[in-house]
Short mmCIF file of the C-alpha atoms (twelve columns), coordinates in Angstrom:
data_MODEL
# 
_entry.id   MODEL 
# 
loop_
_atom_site.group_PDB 
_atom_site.id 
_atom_site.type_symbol 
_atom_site.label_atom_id 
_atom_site.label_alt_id 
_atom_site.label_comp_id 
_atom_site.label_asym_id 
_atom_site.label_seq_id 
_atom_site.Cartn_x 
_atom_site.Cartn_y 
_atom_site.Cartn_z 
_atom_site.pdbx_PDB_model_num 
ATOM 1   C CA . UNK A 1   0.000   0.000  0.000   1 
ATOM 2   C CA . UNK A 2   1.214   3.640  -0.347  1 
ATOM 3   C CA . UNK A 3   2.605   5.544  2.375   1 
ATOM 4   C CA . UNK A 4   1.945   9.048  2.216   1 
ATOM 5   C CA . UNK A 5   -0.717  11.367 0.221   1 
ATOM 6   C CA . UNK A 6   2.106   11.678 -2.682  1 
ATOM 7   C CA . UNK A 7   2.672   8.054  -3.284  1 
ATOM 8   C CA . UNK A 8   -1.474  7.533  -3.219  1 
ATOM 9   C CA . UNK A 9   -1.634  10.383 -5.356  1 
ATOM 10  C CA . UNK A 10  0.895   8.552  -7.899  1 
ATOM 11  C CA . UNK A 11  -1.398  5.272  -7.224  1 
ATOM 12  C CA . UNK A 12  -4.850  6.645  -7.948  1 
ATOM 13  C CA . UNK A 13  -3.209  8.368  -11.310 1 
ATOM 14  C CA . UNK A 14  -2.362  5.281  -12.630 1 
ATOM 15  C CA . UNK A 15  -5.301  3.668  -11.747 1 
ATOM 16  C CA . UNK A 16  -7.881  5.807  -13.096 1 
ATOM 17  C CA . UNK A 17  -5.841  5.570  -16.634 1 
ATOM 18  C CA . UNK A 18  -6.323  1.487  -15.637 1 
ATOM 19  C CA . UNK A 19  -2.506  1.225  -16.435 1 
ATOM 20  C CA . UNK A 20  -0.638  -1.553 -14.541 1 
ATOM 21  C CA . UNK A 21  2.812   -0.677 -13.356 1 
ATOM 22  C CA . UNK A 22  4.414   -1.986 -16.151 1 
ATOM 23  C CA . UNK A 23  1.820   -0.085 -18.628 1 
ATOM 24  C CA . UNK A 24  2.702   3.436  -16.865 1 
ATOM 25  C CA . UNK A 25  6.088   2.765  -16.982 1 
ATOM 26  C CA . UNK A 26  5.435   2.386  -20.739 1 
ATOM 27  C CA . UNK A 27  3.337   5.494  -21.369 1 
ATOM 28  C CA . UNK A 28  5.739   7.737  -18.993 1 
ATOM 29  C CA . UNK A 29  8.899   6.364  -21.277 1 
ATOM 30  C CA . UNK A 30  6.230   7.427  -24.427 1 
ATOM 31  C CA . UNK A 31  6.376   10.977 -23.177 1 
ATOM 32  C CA . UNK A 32  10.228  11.205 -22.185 1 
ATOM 33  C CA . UNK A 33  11.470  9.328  -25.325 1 
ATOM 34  C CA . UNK A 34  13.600  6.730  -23.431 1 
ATOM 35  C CA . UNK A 35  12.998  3.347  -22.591 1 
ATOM 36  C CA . UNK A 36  14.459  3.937  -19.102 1 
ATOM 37  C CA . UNK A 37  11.611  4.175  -16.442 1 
ATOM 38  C CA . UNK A 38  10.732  0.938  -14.798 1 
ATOM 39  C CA . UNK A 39  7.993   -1.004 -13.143 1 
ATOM 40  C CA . UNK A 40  10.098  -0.927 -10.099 1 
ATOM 41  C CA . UNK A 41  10.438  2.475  -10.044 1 
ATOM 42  C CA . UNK A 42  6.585   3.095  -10.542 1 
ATOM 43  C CA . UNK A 43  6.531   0.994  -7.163  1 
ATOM 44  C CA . UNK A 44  9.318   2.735  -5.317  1 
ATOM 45  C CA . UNK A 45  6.804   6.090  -6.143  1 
ATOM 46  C CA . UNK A 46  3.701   4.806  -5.057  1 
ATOM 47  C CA . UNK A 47  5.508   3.165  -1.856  1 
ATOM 48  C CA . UNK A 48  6.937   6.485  -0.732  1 
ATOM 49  C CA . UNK A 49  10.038  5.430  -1.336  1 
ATOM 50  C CA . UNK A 50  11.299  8.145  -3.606  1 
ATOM 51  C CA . UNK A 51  9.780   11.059 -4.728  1 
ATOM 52  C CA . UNK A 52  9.804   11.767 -9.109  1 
ATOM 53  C CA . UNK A 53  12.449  14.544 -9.681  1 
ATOM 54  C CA . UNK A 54  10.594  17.940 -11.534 1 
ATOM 55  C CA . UNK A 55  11.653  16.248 -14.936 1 
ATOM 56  C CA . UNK A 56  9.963   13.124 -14.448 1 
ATOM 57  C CA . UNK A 57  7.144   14.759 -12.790 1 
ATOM 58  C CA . UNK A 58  6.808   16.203 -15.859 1 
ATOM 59  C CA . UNK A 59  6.580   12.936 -17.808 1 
ATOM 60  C CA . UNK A 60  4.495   11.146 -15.424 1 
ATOM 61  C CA . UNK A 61  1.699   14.404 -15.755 1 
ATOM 62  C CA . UNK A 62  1.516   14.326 -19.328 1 
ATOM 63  C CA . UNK A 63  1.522   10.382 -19.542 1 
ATOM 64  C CA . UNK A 64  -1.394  10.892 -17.205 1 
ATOM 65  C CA . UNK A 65  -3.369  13.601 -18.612 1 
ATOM 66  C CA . UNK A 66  -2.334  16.301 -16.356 1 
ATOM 67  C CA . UNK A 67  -0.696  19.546 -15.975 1 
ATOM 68  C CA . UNK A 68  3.116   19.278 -14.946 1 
ATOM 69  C CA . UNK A 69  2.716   21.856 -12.591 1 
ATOM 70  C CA . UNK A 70  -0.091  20.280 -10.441 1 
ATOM 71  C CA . UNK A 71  2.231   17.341 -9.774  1 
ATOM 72  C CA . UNK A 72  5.302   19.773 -9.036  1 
ATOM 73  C CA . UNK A 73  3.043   21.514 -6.277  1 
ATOM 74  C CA . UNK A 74  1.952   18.371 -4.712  1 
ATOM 75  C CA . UNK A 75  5.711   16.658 -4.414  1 
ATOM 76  C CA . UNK A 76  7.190   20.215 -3.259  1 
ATOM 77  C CA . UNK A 77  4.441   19.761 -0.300  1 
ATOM 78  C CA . UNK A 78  5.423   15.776 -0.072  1 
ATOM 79  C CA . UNK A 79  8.685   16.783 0.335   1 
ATOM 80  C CA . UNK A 80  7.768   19.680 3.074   1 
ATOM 81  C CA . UNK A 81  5.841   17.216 4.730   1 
ATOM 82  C CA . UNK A 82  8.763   15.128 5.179   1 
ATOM 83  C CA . UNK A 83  11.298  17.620 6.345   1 
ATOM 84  C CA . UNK A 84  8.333   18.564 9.015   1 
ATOM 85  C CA . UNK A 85  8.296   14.739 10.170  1 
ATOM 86  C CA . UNK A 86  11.891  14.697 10.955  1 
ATOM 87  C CA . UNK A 87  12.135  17.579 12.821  1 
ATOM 88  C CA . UNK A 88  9.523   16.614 15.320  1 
ATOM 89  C CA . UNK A 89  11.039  13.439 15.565  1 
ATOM 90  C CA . UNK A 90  13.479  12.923 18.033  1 
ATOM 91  C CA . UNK A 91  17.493  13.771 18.053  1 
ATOM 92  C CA . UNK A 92  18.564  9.840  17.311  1 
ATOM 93  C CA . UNK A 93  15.725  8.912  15.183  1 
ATOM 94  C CA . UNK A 94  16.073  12.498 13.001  1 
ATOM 95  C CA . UNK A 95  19.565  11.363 11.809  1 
ATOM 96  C CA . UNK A 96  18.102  7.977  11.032  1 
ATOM 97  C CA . UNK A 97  15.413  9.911  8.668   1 
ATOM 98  C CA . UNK A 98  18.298  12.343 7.986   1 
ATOM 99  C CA . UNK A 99  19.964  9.507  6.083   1 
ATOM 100 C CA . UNK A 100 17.046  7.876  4.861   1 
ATOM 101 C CA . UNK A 101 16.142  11.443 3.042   1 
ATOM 102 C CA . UNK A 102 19.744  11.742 1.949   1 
ATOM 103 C CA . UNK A 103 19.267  8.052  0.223   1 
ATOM 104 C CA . UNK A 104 16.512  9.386  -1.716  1 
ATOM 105 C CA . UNK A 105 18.145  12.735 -2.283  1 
ATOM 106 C CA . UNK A 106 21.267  10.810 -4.121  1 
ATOM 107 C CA . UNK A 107 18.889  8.563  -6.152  1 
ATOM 108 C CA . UNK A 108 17.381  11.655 -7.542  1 
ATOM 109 C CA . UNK A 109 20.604  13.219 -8.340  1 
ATOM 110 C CA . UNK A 110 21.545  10.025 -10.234 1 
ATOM 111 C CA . UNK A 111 18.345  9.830  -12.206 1 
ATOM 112 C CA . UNK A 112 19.222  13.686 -13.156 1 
ATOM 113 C CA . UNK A 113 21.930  12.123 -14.999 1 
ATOM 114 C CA . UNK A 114 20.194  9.069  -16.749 1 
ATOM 115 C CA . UNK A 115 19.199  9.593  -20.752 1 
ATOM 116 C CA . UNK A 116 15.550  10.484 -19.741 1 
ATOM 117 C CA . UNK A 117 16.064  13.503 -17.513 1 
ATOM 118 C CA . UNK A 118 18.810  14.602 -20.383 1 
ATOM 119 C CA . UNK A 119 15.912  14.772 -22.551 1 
ATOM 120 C CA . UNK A 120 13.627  16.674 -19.658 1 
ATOM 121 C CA . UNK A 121 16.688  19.733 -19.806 1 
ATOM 122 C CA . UNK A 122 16.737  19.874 -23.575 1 
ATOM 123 C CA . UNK A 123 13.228  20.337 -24.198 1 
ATOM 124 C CA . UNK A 124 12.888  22.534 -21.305 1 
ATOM 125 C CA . UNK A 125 15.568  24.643 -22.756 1 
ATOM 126 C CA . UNK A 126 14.145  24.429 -25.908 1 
ATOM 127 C CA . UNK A 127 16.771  22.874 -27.842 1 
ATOM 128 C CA . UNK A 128 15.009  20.421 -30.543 1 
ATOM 129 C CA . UNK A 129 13.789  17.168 -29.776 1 
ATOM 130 C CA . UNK A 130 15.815  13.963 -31.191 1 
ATOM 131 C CA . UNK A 131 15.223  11.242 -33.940 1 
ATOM 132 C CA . UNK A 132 15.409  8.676  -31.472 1 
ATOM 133 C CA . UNK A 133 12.841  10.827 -29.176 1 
ATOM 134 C CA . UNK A 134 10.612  11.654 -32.378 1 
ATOM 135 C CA . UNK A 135 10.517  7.979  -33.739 1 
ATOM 136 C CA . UNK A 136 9.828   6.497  -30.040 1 
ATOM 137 C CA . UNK A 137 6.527   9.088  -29.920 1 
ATOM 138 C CA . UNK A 138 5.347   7.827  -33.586 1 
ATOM 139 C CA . UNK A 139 6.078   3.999  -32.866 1 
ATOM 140 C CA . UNK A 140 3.484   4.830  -29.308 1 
ATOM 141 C CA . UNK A 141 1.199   6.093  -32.011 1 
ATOM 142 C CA . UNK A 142 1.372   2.950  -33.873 1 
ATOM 143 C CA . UNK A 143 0.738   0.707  -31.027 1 
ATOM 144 C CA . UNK A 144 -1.970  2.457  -29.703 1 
ATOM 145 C CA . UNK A 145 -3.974  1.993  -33.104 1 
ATOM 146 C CA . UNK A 146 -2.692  -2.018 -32.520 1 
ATOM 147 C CA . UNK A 147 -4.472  -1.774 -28.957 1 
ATOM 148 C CA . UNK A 148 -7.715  -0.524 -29.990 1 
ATOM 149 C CA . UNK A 149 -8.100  -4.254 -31.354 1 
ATOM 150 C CA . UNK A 150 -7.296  -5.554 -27.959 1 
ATOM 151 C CA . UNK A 151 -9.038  -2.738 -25.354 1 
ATOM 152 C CA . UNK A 152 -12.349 -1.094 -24.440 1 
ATOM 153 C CA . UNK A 153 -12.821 2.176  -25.569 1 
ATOM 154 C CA . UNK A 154 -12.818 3.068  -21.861 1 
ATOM 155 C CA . UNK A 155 -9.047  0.969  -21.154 1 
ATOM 156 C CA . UNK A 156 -8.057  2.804  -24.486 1 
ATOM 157 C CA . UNK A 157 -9.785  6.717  -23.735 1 
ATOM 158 C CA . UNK A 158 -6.751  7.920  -21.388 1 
ATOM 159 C CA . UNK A 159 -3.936  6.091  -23.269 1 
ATOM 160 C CA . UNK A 160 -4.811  7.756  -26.455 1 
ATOM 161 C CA . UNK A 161 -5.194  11.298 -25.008 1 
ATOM 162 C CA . UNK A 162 -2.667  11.567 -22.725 1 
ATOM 163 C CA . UNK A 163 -0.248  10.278 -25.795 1 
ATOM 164 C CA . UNK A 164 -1.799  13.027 -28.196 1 
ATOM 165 C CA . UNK A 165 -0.854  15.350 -24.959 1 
ATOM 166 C CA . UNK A 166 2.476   14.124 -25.340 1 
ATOM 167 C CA . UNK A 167 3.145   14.702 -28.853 1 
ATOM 168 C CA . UNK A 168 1.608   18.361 -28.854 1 
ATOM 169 C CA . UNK A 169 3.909   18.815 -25.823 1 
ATOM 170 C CA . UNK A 170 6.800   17.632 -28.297 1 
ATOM 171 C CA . UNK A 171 5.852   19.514 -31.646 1 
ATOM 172 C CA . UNK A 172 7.099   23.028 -30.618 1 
ATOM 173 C CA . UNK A 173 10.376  21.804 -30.424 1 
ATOM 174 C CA . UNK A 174 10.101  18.950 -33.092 1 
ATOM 175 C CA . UNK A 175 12.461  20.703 -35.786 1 
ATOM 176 C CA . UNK A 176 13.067  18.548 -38.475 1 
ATOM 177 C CA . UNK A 177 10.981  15.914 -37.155 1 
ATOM 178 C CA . UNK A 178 7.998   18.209 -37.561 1 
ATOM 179 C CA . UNK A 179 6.100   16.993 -40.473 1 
ATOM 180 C CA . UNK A 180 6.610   13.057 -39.155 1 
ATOM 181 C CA . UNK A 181 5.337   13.855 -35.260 1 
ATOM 182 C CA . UNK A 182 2.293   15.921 -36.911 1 
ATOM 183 C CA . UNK A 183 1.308   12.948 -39.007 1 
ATOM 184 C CA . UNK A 184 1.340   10.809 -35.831 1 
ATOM 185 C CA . UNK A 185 -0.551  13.705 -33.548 1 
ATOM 186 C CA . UNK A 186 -2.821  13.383 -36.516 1 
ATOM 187 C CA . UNK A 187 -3.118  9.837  -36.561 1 
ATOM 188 C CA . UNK A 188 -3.844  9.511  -32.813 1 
ATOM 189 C CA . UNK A 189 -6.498  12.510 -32.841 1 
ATOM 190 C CA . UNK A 190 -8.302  10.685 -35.198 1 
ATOM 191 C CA . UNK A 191 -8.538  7.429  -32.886 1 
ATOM 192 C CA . UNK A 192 -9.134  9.770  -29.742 1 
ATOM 193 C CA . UNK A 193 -12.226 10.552 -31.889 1 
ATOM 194 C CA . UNK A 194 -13.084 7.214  -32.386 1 
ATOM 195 C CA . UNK A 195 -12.570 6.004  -28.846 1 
ATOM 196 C CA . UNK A 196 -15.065 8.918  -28.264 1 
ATOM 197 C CA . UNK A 197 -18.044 8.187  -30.703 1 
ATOM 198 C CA . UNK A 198 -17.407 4.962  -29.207 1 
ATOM 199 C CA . UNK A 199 -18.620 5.849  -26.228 1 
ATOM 200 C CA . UNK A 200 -21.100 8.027  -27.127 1 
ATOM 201 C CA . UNK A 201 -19.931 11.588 -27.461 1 
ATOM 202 C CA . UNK A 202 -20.361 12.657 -31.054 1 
ATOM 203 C CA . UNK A 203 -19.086 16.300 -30.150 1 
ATOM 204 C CA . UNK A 204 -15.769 15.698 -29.002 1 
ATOM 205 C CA . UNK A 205 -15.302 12.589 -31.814 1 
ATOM 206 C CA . UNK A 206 -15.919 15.668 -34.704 1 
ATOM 207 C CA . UNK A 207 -13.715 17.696 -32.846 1 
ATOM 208 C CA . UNK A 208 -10.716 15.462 -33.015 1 
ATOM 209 C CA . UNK A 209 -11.409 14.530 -36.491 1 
ATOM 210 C CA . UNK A 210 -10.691 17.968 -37.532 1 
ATOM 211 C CA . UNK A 211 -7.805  18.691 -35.823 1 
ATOM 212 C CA . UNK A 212 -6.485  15.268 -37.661 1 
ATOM 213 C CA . UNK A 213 -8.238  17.501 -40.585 1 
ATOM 214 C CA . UNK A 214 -5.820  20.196 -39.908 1 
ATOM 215 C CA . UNK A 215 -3.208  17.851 -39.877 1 
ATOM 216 C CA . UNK A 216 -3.193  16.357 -42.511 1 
ATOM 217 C CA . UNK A 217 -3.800  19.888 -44.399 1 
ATOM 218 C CA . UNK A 218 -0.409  20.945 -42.477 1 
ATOM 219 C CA . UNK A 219 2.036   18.171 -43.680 1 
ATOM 220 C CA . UNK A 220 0.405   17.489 -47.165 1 
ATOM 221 C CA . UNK A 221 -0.513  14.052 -46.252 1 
ATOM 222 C CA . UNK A 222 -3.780  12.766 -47.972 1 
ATOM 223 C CA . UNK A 223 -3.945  9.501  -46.545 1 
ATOM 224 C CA . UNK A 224 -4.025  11.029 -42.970 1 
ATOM 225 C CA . UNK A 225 -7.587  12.901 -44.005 1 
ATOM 226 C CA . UNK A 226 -8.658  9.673  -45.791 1 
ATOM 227 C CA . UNK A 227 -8.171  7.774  -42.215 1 
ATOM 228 C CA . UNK A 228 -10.140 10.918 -40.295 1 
ATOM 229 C CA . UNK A 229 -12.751 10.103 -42.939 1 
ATOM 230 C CA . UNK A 230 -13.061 6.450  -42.494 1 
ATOM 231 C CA . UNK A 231 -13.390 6.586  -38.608 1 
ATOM 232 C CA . UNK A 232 -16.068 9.600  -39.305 1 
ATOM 233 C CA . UNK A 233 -18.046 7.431  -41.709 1 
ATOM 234 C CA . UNK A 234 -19.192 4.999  -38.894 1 
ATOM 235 C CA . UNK A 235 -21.050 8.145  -37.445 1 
ATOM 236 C CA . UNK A 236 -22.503 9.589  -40.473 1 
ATOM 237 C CA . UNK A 237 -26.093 10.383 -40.375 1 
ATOM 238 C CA . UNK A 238 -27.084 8.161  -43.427 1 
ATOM 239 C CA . UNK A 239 -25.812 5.444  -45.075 1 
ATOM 240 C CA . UNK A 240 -25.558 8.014  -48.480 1 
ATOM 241 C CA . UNK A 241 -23.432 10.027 -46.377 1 
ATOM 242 C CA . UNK A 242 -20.960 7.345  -45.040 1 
ATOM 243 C CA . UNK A 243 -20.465 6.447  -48.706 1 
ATOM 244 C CA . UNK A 244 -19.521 9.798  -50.138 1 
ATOM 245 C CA . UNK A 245 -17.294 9.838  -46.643 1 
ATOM 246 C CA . UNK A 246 -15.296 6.625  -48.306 1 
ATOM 247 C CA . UNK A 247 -15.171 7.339  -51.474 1 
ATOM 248 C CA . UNK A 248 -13.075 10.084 -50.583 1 
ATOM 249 C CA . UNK A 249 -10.991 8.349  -48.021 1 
ATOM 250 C CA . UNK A 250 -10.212 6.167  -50.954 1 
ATOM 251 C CA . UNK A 251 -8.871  8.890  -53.009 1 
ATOM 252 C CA . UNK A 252 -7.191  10.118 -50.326 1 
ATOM 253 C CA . UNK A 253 -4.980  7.526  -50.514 1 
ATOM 254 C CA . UNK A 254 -4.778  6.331  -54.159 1 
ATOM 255 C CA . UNK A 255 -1.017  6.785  -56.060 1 
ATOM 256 C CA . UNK A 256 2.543   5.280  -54.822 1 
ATOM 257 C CA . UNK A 257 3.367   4.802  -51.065 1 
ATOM 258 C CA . UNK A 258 -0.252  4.235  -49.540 1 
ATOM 259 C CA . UNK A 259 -0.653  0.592  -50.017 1 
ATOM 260 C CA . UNK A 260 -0.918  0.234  -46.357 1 
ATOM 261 C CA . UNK A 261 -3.610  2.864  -46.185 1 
ATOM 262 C CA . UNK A 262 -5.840  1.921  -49.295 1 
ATOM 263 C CA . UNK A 263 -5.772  -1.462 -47.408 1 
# 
């Protein structure tokens, strides 16, 4: 069980997304472009046992849907709340949570030095994101579309979003990875919208079928609109409708490289 209103924070986060361990260690390593948090370390956080650094707080908030600095304000109180308990403790026992504070302190200091947290400085500095970071975001995008075979659109509602988060976090600082990271914000939108007419909520399921819309308009890329307009056909308001929906989708994607597509 967690030990302190931070780690059941951390807890109920993941388990409103319906993420195990290993799953939010996945979606946070989405976000930061490395394959570098662990299940373990998801555990250690929602133990008490350490405390995210700012950089992976970061990660964890958009992975869950969140703003960064909502999960910065809550760990600066966990760690007040800490340096409160040891003072009232007594003289022996505060070096004993002296050094068990200092333990944590150096594990965050090393994880400021793995690859992930290297990432967290350059795109807080604004430097530009990465290949490897860019191509780790698109491949999410790819297996999310895989998982909607496999999930409910409830499982697959918080996944989706908090990825399409993740990639509009990213595009600002996407440089030459631009055009490929807008496809795949564009290719997630439009399964966010069908995860929503899914369950029920035409509104929002138009609403991210434009922005993959505008997407696709952005980088050129037909068969991105074609696969906005396949999803939207299930919701059309006739069957006349749906038709003139696909026919255009399969435009869309006609001429040399969209095999995969006009499949």
């Amino acid at each position: 069980m967690a030990t302190d209103e931070f780690a059941e924070l951390l807890l109920r986060l993941r388990k409103k997304t319906g993420r195990t361990q290993e799953e939010q260690a996945e979606a946070i390593n989405a976000v930061s472009g490395r394959e570098t948090m662990t299940p373990r370390e998801i555990n250690r956080y929602e133990h008490g046992q350490n405390i995210p650094t700012k950089h992976t707080l970061a990660h964890i908030a958009v992975a869950c849907g969140l703003s960064p600095e909502y999960l910065k304000r809550e760990a600066a109180a966990a760690r007040a709340r800490r340096r409160r308990n040891a003072r009232r403790e007594g003289e022996d026992q505060d070096d004993v949570k002296r050094r068990t504070l200092l333990g944590g302190a150096v594990v965050g200091a090393a994880a400021a030095a793995e690859p992930w947290e290297r990432l967290g400085h350059a795109l807080s500095g604004g430097r530009k994101i990465d290949g490897d970071a860019a191509a780790t975001l698109v491949e999410r995008a790819g297996d999310l579309h895989t998982k909607e075979r496999q999930l409910t659109a409830r499982q697959l509602q918080g996944e989706v979003e908090a990825h399409l988060d993740a990639l509009t976090a990213a595009l600002p600082r996407a440089g030459g990875n631009e055009r490929t990271l807008t496809i795949a914000a564009g290719e997630t939108a439009a399964l966010a919208g069908w995860v929503a007419w899914d369950l029920g909520d035409d509104v929002r399921a138009h609403a991210y079928y434009k922005v993959t819309m505008d997407c696709a308009k952005a980088t050129g890329h037909p068969p991105l609109r074609a696969l906005s307009l396949a999803y939207a056909s299930y919701g059309a308001t006739s069957p006349v409708k749906a038709r003139e929906l696909l026919m255009q989708a399969a435009k869309d994607v006609r001429g040399p490289g969209n095999a995969a597509a006009a499949a």
